[in-house]
PDB file of C-alpha atoms in Angstrom:
ATOM      1  CA  UNK A   1     -32.411 -26.264  23.671  1.00 89.00           C
ATOM      2  CA  UNK A   2     -28.671 -26.742  23.997  1.00 94.00           C
ATOM      3  CA  UNK A   3     -26.574 -23.839  25.236  1.00 97.00           C
ATOM      4  CA  UNK A   4     -22.979 -22.960  24.315  1.00 98.00           C
ATOM      5  CA  UNK A   5     -20.398 -20.521  25.549  1.00 98.00           C
ATOM      6  CA  UNK A   6     -19.665 -19.637  21.921  1.00 98.00           C
ATOM      7  CA  UNK A   7     -21.316 -20.328  18.593  1.00 98.00           C
ATOM      8  CA  UNK A   8     -19.142 -19.865  15.518  1.00 98.00           C
ATOM      9  CA  UNK A   9     -20.986 -19.391  12.223  1.00 98.00           C
ATOM     10  CA  UNK A  10     -18.643 -20.287   9.380  1.00 97.00           C
ATOM     11  CA  UNK A  11     -15.879 -22.889   9.171  1.00 98.00           C
ATOM     12  CA  UNK A  12     -13.229 -21.047   7.205  1.00 96.00           C
ATOM     13  CA  UNK A  13      -9.799 -20.095   8.490  1.00 95.00           C
ATOM     14  CA  UNK A  14     -11.196 -17.341  10.710  1.00 95.00           C
ATOM     15  CA  UNK A  15     -14.042 -19.371  12.160  1.00 97.00           C
ATOM     16  CA  UNK A  16     -12.019 -22.495  12.920  1.00 98.00           C
ATOM     17  CA  UNK A  17      -9.154 -20.469  14.400  1.00 97.00           C
ATOM     18  CA  UNK A  18     -11.617 -18.887  16.804  1.00 97.00           C
ATOM     19  CA  UNK A  19     -13.253 -22.223  17.595  1.00 98.00           C
ATOM     20  CA  UNK A  20      -9.995 -23.939  18.527  1.00 98.00           C
ATOM     21  CA  UNK A  21      -8.832 -20.947  20.570  1.00 97.00           C
ATOM     22  CA  UNK A  22     -12.085 -20.914  22.507  1.00 97.00           C
ATOM     23  CA  UNK A  23     -12.013 -24.675  23.068  1.00 98.00           C
ATOM     24  CA  UNK A  24      -8.488 -24.346  24.454  1.00 97.00           C
ATOM     25  CA  UNK A  25      -9.968 -21.973  27.059  1.00 97.00           C
ATOM     26  CA  UNK A  26     -12.404 -24.710  28.135  1.00 97.00           C
ATOM     27  CA  UNK A  27     -15.349 -23.104  26.355  1.00 97.00           C
ATOM     28  CA  UNK A  28     -18.225 -25.163  24.984  1.00 98.00           C
ATOM     29  CA  UNK A  29     -18.228 -24.403  21.256  1.00 98.00           C
ATOM     30  CA  UNK A  30     -20.544 -25.071  18.322  1.00 98.00           C
ATOM     31  CA  UNK A  31     -19.438 -24.486  14.732  1.00 98.00           C
ATOM     32  CA  UNK A  32     -22.047 -24.160  11.969  1.00 98.00           C
ATOM     33  CA  UNK A  33     -21.337 -24.367   8.237  1.00 98.00           C
ATOM     34  CA  UNK A  34     -23.868 -24.192   5.412  1.00 97.00           C
ATOM     35  CA  UNK A  35     -21.553 -25.141   2.550  1.00 95.00           C
ATOM     36  CA  UNK A  36     -18.111 -26.749   2.274  1.00 96.00           C
ATOM     37  CA  UNK A  37     -16.277 -27.220   5.554  1.00 98.00           C
ATOM     38  CA  UNK A  38     -13.020 -25.318   5.582  1.00 97.00           C
ATOM     39  CA  UNK A  39     -14.430 -22.338   3.737  1.00 96.00           C
ATOM     40  CA  UNK A  40     -13.260 -20.605   0.595  1.00 95.00           C
ATOM     41  CA  UNK A  41      -9.478 -20.866   0.827  1.00 95.00           C
ATOM     42  CA  UNK A  42      -8.927 -24.655   0.698  1.00 96.00           C
ATOM     43  CA  UNK A  43     -12.017 -25.526  -1.338  1.00 96.00           C
ATOM     44  CA  UNK A  44     -12.506 -22.886  -4.029  1.00 95.00           C
ATOM     45  CA  UNK A  45      -9.942 -20.178  -3.461  1.00 95.00           C
ATOM     46  CA  UNK A  46      -6.285 -19.893  -2.552  1.00 93.00           C
ATOM     47  CA  UNK A  47      -5.283 -23.566  -2.428  1.00 95.00           C
ATOM     48  CA  UNK A  48      -6.830 -24.840  -5.693  1.00 96.00           C
ATOM     49  CA  UNK A  49      -5.607 -21.676  -7.441  1.00 96.00           C
ATOM     50  CA  UNK A  50      -2.056 -22.322  -6.231  1.00 95.00           C
ATOM     51  CA  UNK A  51      -2.165 -25.871  -7.567  1.00 95.00           C
ATOM     52  CA  UNK A  52      -3.364 -24.725 -10.985  1.00 95.00           C
ATOM     53  CA  UNK A  53      -0.892 -21.882 -11.201  1.00 93.00           C
ATOM     54  CA  UNK A  54       1.847 -24.291 -10.119  1.00 94.00           C
ATOM     55  CA  UNK A  55       1.395 -25.999 -13.470  1.00 91.00           C
ATOM     56  CA  UNK A  56       1.770 -22.639 -15.207  1.00 89.00           C
ATOM     57  CA  UNK A  57       4.958 -21.865 -13.292  1.00 92.00           C
ATOM     58  CA  UNK A  58       6.453 -25.261 -14.142  1.00 93.00           C
ATOM     59  CA  UNK A  59       5.694 -24.711 -17.822  1.00 90.00           C
ATOM     60  CA  UNK A  60       7.240 -21.248 -17.715  1.00 89.00           C
ATOM     61  CA  UNK A  61      10.420 -22.599 -16.153  1.00 92.00           C
ATOM     62  CA  UNK A  62      10.777 -25.044 -19.023  1.00 94.00           C
ATOM     63  CA  UNK A  63      10.171 -22.194 -21.478  1.00 90.00           C
ATOM     64  CA  UNK A  64      13.070 -20.273 -19.953  1.00 92.00           C
ATOM     65  CA  UNK A  65      15.328 -23.302 -20.471  1.00 95.00           C
ATOM     66  CA  UNK A  66      14.700 -23.775 -24.188  1.00 94.00           C
ATOM     67  CA  UNK A  67      18.041 -24.524 -25.800  1.00 94.00           C
ATOM     68  CA  UNK A  68      19.502 -25.179 -22.357  1.00 95.00           C
ATOM     69  CA  UNK A  69      18.419 -28.769 -21.977  1.00 93.00           C
ATOM     70  CA  UNK A  70      14.878 -28.539 -23.314  1.00 92.00           C
ATOM     71  CA  UNK A  71      13.835 -28.353 -26.951  1.00 93.00           C
ATOM     72  CA  UNK A  72      10.123 -27.613 -26.567  1.00 93.00           C
ATOM     73  CA  UNK A  73       7.570 -26.280 -24.113  1.00 90.00           C
ATOM     74  CA  UNK A  74       5.200 -29.045 -22.971  1.00 89.00           C
ATOM     75  CA  UNK A  75       1.444 -28.447 -23.291  1.00 88.00           C
ATOM     76  CA  UNK A  76      -0.521 -28.017 -20.093  1.00 89.00           C
ATOM     77  CA  UNK A  77      -3.082 -30.833 -19.771  1.00 92.00           C
ATOM     78  CA  UNK A  78      -6.058 -29.175 -18.086  1.00 94.00           C
ATOM     79  CA  UNK A  79      -7.925 -32.379 -17.249  1.00 94.00           C
ATOM     80  CA  UNK A  80      -4.894 -33.931 -15.550  1.00 95.00           C
ATOM     81  CA  UNK A  81      -4.147 -30.726 -13.659  1.00 94.00           C
ATOM     82  CA  UNK A  82      -7.736 -30.515 -12.409  1.00 95.00           C
ATOM     83  CA  UNK A  83      -7.641 -34.163 -11.379  1.00 96.00           C
ATOM     84  CA  UNK A  84      -4.480 -33.470  -9.388  1.00 96.00           C
ATOM     85  CA  UNK A  85      -6.125 -30.426  -7.800  1.00 96.00           C
ATOM     86  CA  UNK A  86      -9.065 -32.512  -6.623  1.00 96.00           C
ATOM     87  CA  UNK A  87      -6.772 -34.830  -4.667  1.00 97.00           C
ATOM     88  CA  UNK A  88      -6.201 -31.824  -2.413  1.00 96.00           C
ATOM     89  CA  UNK A  89      -9.645 -30.202  -2.390  1.00 97.00           C
ATOM     90  CA  UNK A  90     -12.025 -33.187  -2.285  1.00 97.00           C
ATOM     91  CA  UNK A  91     -10.954 -34.456   1.188  1.00 98.00           C
ATOM     92  CA  UNK A  92     -11.023 -31.037   2.862  1.00 98.00           C
ATOM     93  CA  UNK A  93     -14.640 -30.912   4.019  1.00 97.00           C
ATOM     94  CA  UNK A  94     -14.608 -34.387   5.625  1.00 98.00           C
ATOM     95  CA  UNK A  95     -11.197 -33.812   7.190  1.00 98.00           C
ATOM     96  CA  UNK A  96     -12.252 -30.536   8.814  1.00 98.00           C
ATOM     97  CA  UNK A  97     -15.259 -32.213  10.422  1.00 98.00           C
ATOM     98  CA  UNK A  98     -13.136 -35.133  11.616  1.00 98.00           C
ATOM     99  CA  UNK A  99     -10.642 -32.731  13.205  1.00 98.00           C
ATOM    100  CA  UNK A 100     -13.444 -30.883  14.996  1.00 98.00           C
ATOM    101  CA  UNK A 101     -14.801 -34.139  16.388  1.00 98.00           C
ATOM    102  CA  UNK A 102     -11.353 -35.137  17.606  1.00 98.00           C
ATOM    103  CA  UNK A 103     -11.035 -31.782  19.365  1.00 98.00           C
ATOM    104  CA  UNK A 104     -14.405 -32.218  21.074  1.00 97.00           C
ATOM    105  CA  UNK A 105     -16.009 -29.313  19.225  1.00 98.00           C
ATOM    106  CA  UNK A 106     -19.641 -29.740  18.222  1.00 98.00           C
ATOM    107  CA  UNK A 107     -20.397 -28.976  14.588  1.00 98.00           C
ATOM    108  CA  UNK A 108     -23.482 -28.880  12.418  1.00 98.00           C
ATOM    109  CA  UNK A 109     -24.140 -28.470   8.706  1.00 98.00           C
ATOM    110  CA  UNK A 110     -26.945 -26.069   7.853  1.00 97.00           C
ATOM    111  CA  UNK A 111     -27.930 -22.420   7.479  1.00 97.00           C
ATOM    112  CA  UNK A 112     -27.989 -20.427  10.712  1.00 98.00           C
ATOM    113  CA  UNK A 113     -30.591 -17.732  11.343  1.00 97.00           C
ATOM    114  CA  UNK A 114     -30.963 -15.608  14.456  1.00 97.00           C
ATOM    115  CA  UNK A 115     -34.271 -15.794  16.277  1.00 97.00           C
ATOM    116  CA  UNK A 116     -33.221 -13.216  18.866  1.00 96.00           C
ATOM    117  CA  UNK A 117     -30.057 -11.845  20.452  1.00 94.00           C
ATOM    118  CA  UNK A 118     -29.145 -15.145  22.103  1.00 96.00           C
ATOM    119  CA  UNK A 119     -30.801 -17.790  19.946  1.00 97.00           C
ATOM    120  CA  UNK A 120     -30.235 -19.227  16.487  1.00 98.00           C
ATOM    121  CA  UNK A 121     -32.062 -21.807  14.435  1.00 98.00           C
ATOM    122  CA  UNK A 122     -30.392 -24.416  12.232  1.00 98.00           C
ATOM    123  CA  UNK A 123     -32.320 -27.113  10.354  1.00 94.00           C
ATOM    124  CA  UNK A 124     -35.312 -26.702  12.661  1.00 95.00           C
ATOM    125  CA  UNK A 125     -33.196 -26.946  15.823  1.00 96.00           C
ATOM    126  CA  UNK A 126     -32.539 -24.034  18.178  1.00 98.00           C
ATOM    127  CA  UNK A 127     -29.351 -23.221  20.067  1.00 98.00           C
ATOM    128  CA  UNK A 128     -28.532 -20.572  22.641  1.00 98.00           C
ATOM    129  CA  UNK A 129     -25.146 -18.864  22.830  1.00 97.00           C
ATOM    130  CA  UNK A 130     -23.419 -16.494  25.226  1.00 96.00           C
ATOM    131  CA  UNK A 131     -21.165 -15.246  22.448  1.00 96.00           C
ATOM    132  CA  UNK A 132     -21.295 -15.440  18.659  1.00 97.00           C
ATOM    133  CA  UNK A 133     -18.498 -15.305  16.110  1.00 96.00           C
ATOM    134  CA  UNK A 134     -19.670 -14.322  12.634  1.00 95.00           C
ATOM    135  CA  UNK A 135     -17.229 -15.783  10.103  1.00 96.00           C
ATOM    136  CA  UNK A 136     -19.520 -16.468   7.194  1.00 95.00           C
ATOM    137  CA  UNK A 137     -17.070 -15.323   4.535  1.00 92.00           C
ATOM    138  CA  UNK A 138     -17.729 -13.738   1.189  1.00 92.00           C
ATOM    139  CA  UNK A 139     -18.878 -14.765  -2.267  1.00 93.00           C
ATOM    140  CA  UNK A 140     -18.235 -13.389  -5.757  1.00 95.00           C
ATOM    141  CA  UNK A 141     -20.414 -10.476  -6.814  1.00 95.00           C
ATOM    142  CA  UNK A 142     -22.358 -10.801 -10.055  1.00 96.00           C
ATOM    143  CA  UNK A 143     -22.959  -7.616 -12.032  1.00 97.00           C
ATOM    144  CA  UNK A 144     -26.662  -6.656 -11.915  1.00 97.00           C
ATOM    145  CA  UNK A 145     -27.010  -6.422 -15.699  1.00 97.00           C
ATOM    146  CA  UNK A 146     -29.174  -7.962 -18.374  1.00 98.00           C
ATOM    147  CA  UNK A 147     -27.945 -11.463 -19.139  1.00 98.00           C
ATOM    148  CA  UNK A 148     -26.226 -11.901 -15.780  1.00 98.00           C
ATOM    149  CA  UNK A 149     -27.340 -15.544 -15.793  1.00 98.00           C
ATOM    150  CA  UNK A 150     -24.629 -16.198 -18.383  1.00 98.00           C
ATOM    151  CA  UNK A 151     -21.872 -14.947 -16.087  1.00 98.00           C
ATOM    152  CA  UNK A 152     -19.678 -17.370 -14.170  1.00 98.00           C
ATOM    153  CA  UNK A 153     -17.394 -16.746 -11.196  1.00 98.00           C
ATOM    154  CA  UNK A 154     -13.951 -17.722  -9.939  1.00 97.00           C
ATOM    155  CA  UNK A 155     -15.579 -20.667  -8.169  1.00 96.00           C
ATOM    156  CA  UNK A 156     -16.838 -21.936 -11.525  1.00 97.00           C
ATOM    157  CA  UNK A 157     -13.462 -21.405 -13.194  1.00 97.00           C
ATOM    158  CA  UNK A 158     -11.566 -23.382 -10.561  1.00 96.00           C
ATOM    159  CA  UNK A 159     -13.981 -26.295 -11.053  1.00 95.00           C
ATOM    160  CA  UNK A 160     -13.951 -26.377 -14.872  1.00 96.00           C
ATOM    161  CA  UNK A 161     -13.588 -29.920 -16.196  1.00 94.00           C
ATOM    162  CA  UNK A 162     -12.858 -28.589 -19.690  1.00 95.00           C
ATOM    163  CA  UNK A 163     -11.306 -25.243 -20.517  1.00 95.00           C
ATOM    164  CA  UNK A 164     -13.193 -23.138 -23.121  1.00 97.00           C
ATOM    165  CA  UNK A 165     -11.257 -21.839 -26.105  1.00 97.00           C
ATOM    166  CA  UNK A 166     -12.127 -18.153 -25.659  1.00 98.00           C
ATOM    167  CA  UNK A 167     -12.549 -16.546 -22.240  1.00 98.00           C
ATOM    168  CA  UNK A 168     -13.371 -13.087 -20.959  1.00 98.00           C
ATOM    169  CA  UNK A 169     -12.730 -11.918 -17.403  1.00 98.00           C
ATOM    170  CA  UNK A 170     -14.674  -8.846 -16.282  1.00 98.00           C
ATOM    171  CA  UNK A 171     -12.756  -6.906 -13.652  1.00 97.00           C
ATOM    172  CA  UNK A 172      -9.237  -5.655 -13.156  1.00 97.00           C
ATOM    173  CA  UNK A 173      -8.434  -7.185  -9.779  1.00 96.00           C
ATOM    174  CA  UNK A 174      -5.904  -9.840  -8.871  1.00 95.00           C
ATOM    175  CA  UNK A 175      -8.443 -12.643  -9.345  1.00 96.00           C
ATOM    176  CA  UNK A 176      -8.843 -11.758 -13.026  1.00 97.00           C
ATOM    177  CA  UNK A 177      -5.081 -11.449 -13.477  1.00 97.00           C
ATOM    178  CA  UNK A 178      -4.350 -14.792 -11.826  1.00 96.00           C
ATOM    179  CA  UNK A 179      -7.067 -16.791 -13.543  1.00 97.00           C
ATOM    180  CA  UNK A 180      -6.376 -15.184 -16.914  1.00 97.00           C
ATOM    181  CA  UNK A 181      -2.729 -16.204 -16.608  1.00 95.00           C
ATOM    182  CA  UNK A 182      -3.697 -19.786 -15.804  1.00 95.00           C
ATOM    183  CA  UNK A 183      -6.217 -20.021 -18.649  1.00 96.00           C
ATOM    184  CA  UNK A 184      -3.834 -18.550 -21.213  1.00 95.00           C
ATOM    185  CA  UNK A 185      -1.032 -20.917 -20.232  1.00 92.00           C
ATOM    186  CA  UNK A 186      -3.461 -23.804 -20.651  1.00 92.00           C
ATOM    187  CA  UNK A 187      -4.213 -22.730 -24.228  1.00 92.00           C
ATOM    188  CA  UNK A 188      -7.198 -20.385 -24.055  1.00 96.00           C
ATOM    189  CA  UNK A 189      -7.545 -17.025 -25.775  1.00 98.00           C
ATOM    190  CA  UNK A 190      -8.076 -14.578 -22.932  1.00 98.00           C
ATOM    191  CA  UNK A 191      -9.313 -10.992 -22.648  1.00 98.00           C
ATOM    192  CA  UNK A 192      -9.520  -8.943 -19.454  1.00 98.00           C
ATOM    193  CA  UNK A 193     -12.199  -6.234 -19.598  1.00 98.00           C
ATOM    194  CA  UNK A 194     -12.076  -3.415 -17.063  1.00 98.00           C
ATOM    195  CA  UNK A 195     -14.256  -0.351 -16.569  1.00 96.00           C
ATOM    196  CA  UNK A 196     -11.402   2.154 -16.209  1.00 96.00           C
ATOM    197  CA  UNK A 197      -7.682   2.578 -16.924  1.00 95.00           C
ATOM    198  CA  UNK A 198      -6.436   1.544 -13.466  1.00 96.00           C
ATOM    199  CA  UNK A 199      -6.523  -2.209 -12.779  1.00 97.00           C
ATOM    200  CA  UNK A 200      -5.037  -3.587  -9.545  1.00 97.00           C
ATOM    201  CA  UNK A 201      -5.592  -0.183  -7.985  1.00 94.00           C
ATOM    202  CA  UNK A 202      -4.336  -1.278  -4.564  1.00 93.00           C
ATOM    203  CA  UNK A 203      -0.914  -2.115  -6.026  1.00 96.00           C
ATOM    204  CA  UNK A 204       1.980   0.060  -7.168  1.00 96.00           C
ATOM    205  CA  UNK A 205       0.980   1.494 -10.549  1.00 96.00           C
ATOM    206  CA  UNK A 206       4.446   1.152 -12.095  1.00 97.00           C
ATOM    207  CA  UNK A 207       4.581  -2.536 -11.234  1.00 97.00           C
ATOM    208  CA  UNK A 208       1.028  -3.036 -12.487  1.00 97.00           C
ATOM    209  CA  UNK A 209       1.877  -1.493 -15.840  1.00 97.00           C
ATOM    210  CA  UNK A 210       4.920  -3.731 -16.163  1.00 97.00           C
ATOM    211  CA  UNK A 211       2.764  -6.774 -15.385  1.00 97.00           C
ATOM    212  CA  UNK A 212       0.315  -5.715 -18.109  1.00 98.00           C
ATOM    213  CA  UNK A 213       3.167  -5.309 -20.606  1.00 98.00           C
ATOM    214  CA  UNK A 214       4.460  -8.802 -19.863  1.00 96.00           C
ATOM    215  CA  UNK A 215       0.972 -10.338 -20.030  1.00 97.00           C
ATOM    216  CA  UNK A 216       0.341  -8.640 -23.381  1.00 97.00           C
ATOM    217  CA  UNK A 217       3.636 -10.024 -24.685  1.00 96.00           C
ATOM    218  CA  UNK A 218       2.468 -13.483 -23.643  1.00 93.00           C
ATOM    219  CA  UNK A 219      -0.753 -13.002 -25.614  1.00 96.00           C
ATOM    220  CA  UNK A 220      -3.333 -11.912 -23.056  1.00 98.00           C
ATOM    221  CA  UNK A 221      -5.531  -9.081 -24.326  1.00 98.00           C
ATOM    222  CA  UNK A 222      -6.788  -6.106 -22.321  1.00 98.00           C
ATOM    223  CA  UNK A 223      -9.753  -3.808 -22.942  1.00 98.00           C
ATOM    224  CA  UNK A 224      -9.875  -0.752 -20.663  1.00 97.00           C
ATOM    225  CA  UNK A 225     -12.596   1.870 -20.210  1.00 97.00           C
ATOM    226  CA  UNK A 226     -15.207  -0.725 -21.106  1.00 97.00           C
ATOM    227  CA  UNK A 227     -18.446  -0.495 -19.147  1.00 96.00           C
ATOM    228  CA  UNK A 228     -20.286  -3.796 -19.558  1.00 97.00           C
ATOM    229  CA  UNK A 229     -23.967  -3.200 -20.329  1.00 97.00           C
ATOM    230  CA  UNK A 230     -25.337  -6.689 -20.955  1.00 97.00           C
ATOM    231  CA  UNK A 231     -24.496 -10.270 -21.901  1.00 98.00           C
ATOM    232  CA  UNK A 232     -26.227 -12.104 -24.735  1.00 98.00           C
ATOM    233  CA  UNK A 233     -25.899 -15.479 -26.427  1.00 97.00           C
ATOM    234  CA  UNK A 234     -25.822 -15.765 -30.199  1.00 93.00           C
ATOM    235  CA  UNK A 235     -25.041 -18.868 -32.275  1.00 91.00           C
ATOM    236  CA  UNK A 236     -23.452 -20.732 -29.377  1.00 91.00           C
ATOM    237  CA  UNK A 237     -21.237 -17.796 -28.361  1.00 97.00           C
ATOM    238  CA  UNK A 238     -21.554 -15.230 -25.590  1.00 98.00           C
ATOM    239  CA  UNK A 239     -21.388 -11.533 -26.372  1.00 98.00           C
ATOM    240  CA  UNK A 240     -20.319  -8.888 -23.906  1.00 98.00           C
ATOM    241  CA  UNK A 241     -22.101  -5.735 -25.022  1.00 98.00           C
ATOM    242  CA  UNK A 242     -20.541  -2.409 -24.051  1.00 96.00           C
ATOM    243  CA  UNK A 243     -21.508   1.105 -25.073  1.00 91.00           C
ATOM    244  CA  UNK A 244     -19.224   1.265 -28.122  1.00 89.00           C
ATOM    245  CA  UNK A 245     -18.026  -2.291 -28.737  1.00 95.00           C
ATOM    246  CA  UNK A 246     -18.851  -5.962 -28.429  1.00 97.00           C
ATOM    247  CA  UNK A 247     -16.638  -8.830 -27.305  1.00 97.00           C
ATOM    248  CA  UNK A 248     -17.236 -12.520 -27.984  1.00 97.00           C
ATOM    249  CA  UNK A 249     -16.219 -15.609 -26.006  1.00 98.00           C
ATOM    250  CA  UNK A 250     -17.195 -19.146 -25.077  1.00 98.00           C
ATOM    251  CA  UNK A 251     -17.361 -18.237 -21.376  1.00 98.00           C
ATOM    252  CA  UNK A 252     -17.407 -14.984 -19.400  1.00 98.00           C
ATOM    253  CA  UNK A 253     -16.282 -14.804 -15.779  1.00 98.00           C
ATOM    254  CA  UNK A 254     -17.282 -11.987 -13.458  1.00 98.00           C
ATOM    255  CA  UNK A 255     -14.495 -10.931 -11.082  1.00 97.00           C
ATOM    256  CA  UNK A 256     -15.798  -7.561  -9.947  1.00 96.00           C
ATOM    257  CA  UNK A 257     -15.443  -8.006  -6.207  1.00 93.00           C
ATOM    258  CA  UNK A 258     -16.916 -10.033  -3.380  1.00 92.00           C
ATOM    259  CA  UNK A 259     -19.773  -9.505  -0.927  1.00 91.00           C
ATOM    260  CA  UNK A 260     -20.295 -10.798   2.624  1.00 91.00           C
ATOM    261  CA  UNK A 261     -22.629 -13.739   3.283  1.00 92.00           C
ATOM    262  CA  UNK A 262     -24.978 -12.157   5.828  1.00 92.00           C
ATOM    263  CA  UNK A 263     -28.464 -12.233   4.315  1.00 92.00           C
ATOM    264  CA  UNK A 264     -29.564 -15.552   5.793  1.00 95.00           C
ATOM    265  CA  UNK A 265     -28.405 -14.615   9.307  1.00 96.00           C
ATOM    266  CA  UNK A 266     -31.310 -12.204   9.861  1.00 95.00           C
ATOM    267  CA  UNK A 267     -29.064  -9.957  11.935  1.00 95.00           C
ATOM    268  CA  UNK A 268     -31.893  -7.528  12.596  1.00 94.00           C
ATOM    269  CA  UNK A 269     -33.505 -10.141  14.868  1.00 95.00           C
ATOM    270  CA  UNK A 270     -30.350 -10.092  16.995  1.00 93.00           C
ATOM    271  CA  UNK A 271     -30.458  -6.297  17.197  1.00 90.00           C
ATOM    272  CA  UNK A 272     -27.281  -6.117  15.145  1.00 88.00           C
ATOM    273  CA  UNK A 273     -26.688  -3.202  12.788  1.00 83.00           C
ATOM    274  CA  UNK A 274     -24.529  -3.515   9.703  1.00 77.00           C
ATOM    275  CA  UNK A 275     -23.500  -1.254   6.866  1.00 71.00           C
ATOM    276  CA  UNK A 276     -21.739  -1.761   3.558  1.00 64.00           C
ATOM    277  CA  UNK A 277     -18.890   0.631   4.166  1.00 56.00           C
ATOM    278  CA  UNK A 278     -15.814  -0.510   2.305  1.00 49.00           C
ATOM    279  CA  UNK A 279     -13.553  -2.132   4.881  1.00 46.00           C
ATOM    280  CA  UNK A 280     -12.882  -5.492   3.210  1.00 43.00           C
ATOM    281  CA  UNK A 281     -16.408  -6.431   4.179  1.00 43.00           C
ATOM    282  CA  UNK A 282     -19.386  -5.123   6.080  1.00 48.00           C
ATOM    283  CA  UNK A 283     -19.144  -3.430   9.420  1.00 49.00           C
ATOM    284  CA  UNK A 284     -21.224  -5.047  12.121  1.00 52.00           C
ATOM    285  CA  UNK A 285     -22.032  -3.782  15.574  1.00 48.00           C
ATOM    286  CA  UNK A 286     -24.371  -4.969  18.276  1.00 49.00           C
ATOM    287  CA  UNK A 287     -26.881  -2.601  19.835  1.00 46.00           C
ATOM    288  CA  UNK A 288     -27.130  -4.899  22.851  1.00 46.00           C
ATOM    289  CA  UNK A 289     -24.301  -4.186  25.295  1.00 39.00           C
ATOM    290  CA  UNK A 290     -24.846  -7.450  27.172  1.00 38.00           C
ATOM    291  CA  UNK A 291     -24.384  -9.628  24.084  1.00 46.00           C
ATOM    292  CA  UNK A 292     -21.021 -10.054  22.408  1.00 51.00           C
ATOM    293  CA  UNK A 293     -20.805 -10.350  18.635  1.00 53.00           C
ATOM    294  CA  UNK A 294     -17.463 -10.687  16.928  1.00 55.00           C
ATOM    295  CA  UNK A 295     -16.992 -10.288  13.196  1.00 51.00           C
ATOM    296  CA  UNK A 296     -13.980 -12.180  11.862  1.00 48.00           C
ATOM    297  CA  UNK A 297     -13.219 -11.575   8.207  1.00 41.00           C
ATOM    298  CA  UNK A 298     -12.818 -14.684   6.111  1.00 40.00           C
ATOM    299  CA  UNK A 299     -11.744 -14.799   2.481  1.00 32.00           C
TER     300      UNK A 299
END
């Protein structure tokens, strides 16, 4: 069994930052990742979203210059934009592993599970650590409703090879607003469905209302005070069934929040308590004073 000064679980921005900092202090470090190396941001989050919305911004700039050097607004070619996006996202996972090797940091692909307070298992191999950094990130939450198997997430949207004609986004957060803007600019009919009258609740309400006004002017539809009950499929279309109304689309994306990736860790075996108090993630504490656990949030 190999021993390390620190074992980092998760290779996103938080996990890799910790790994490199620890290595710089002459610590022996192991990084474990069960999915794409680099985490959410460069693979299926911030970076691919910025590339897609960059196409929207370029199109909008041309729109503002109609009659001032431009005579028409060019269409946004979704396939070409996605192909361009992949030139950035596809190399990320291999590059992150190469960089770790060059830095002399051990790394392993697989799902980590605690066996006890000092030991984890990955792909049938066991490792002992003096310290652990939990940076396993978060994933989109799917509403626990009938027909939830028809719901897609932001990860699915950012990987779409073809853009459906009619889209619904469930949720009034910034993910819905951003992706709805991208989809509409690329030619889709878009509706944002939210369960109350206050989307983007963490932002200034006056600015939010102005954003909604501008998005409505552009053609994006909003449906507030809609509590989604179930999703069905009829005649090749999806139906979002609410208490008093029904909405129809080719694809429905759930953007109702994110949840931490902790289930597979088996934290109870490490004598680690965790709750789901809302603090941009779960709160984790160790009951063992001799063992150091550090939770680094990763988005």
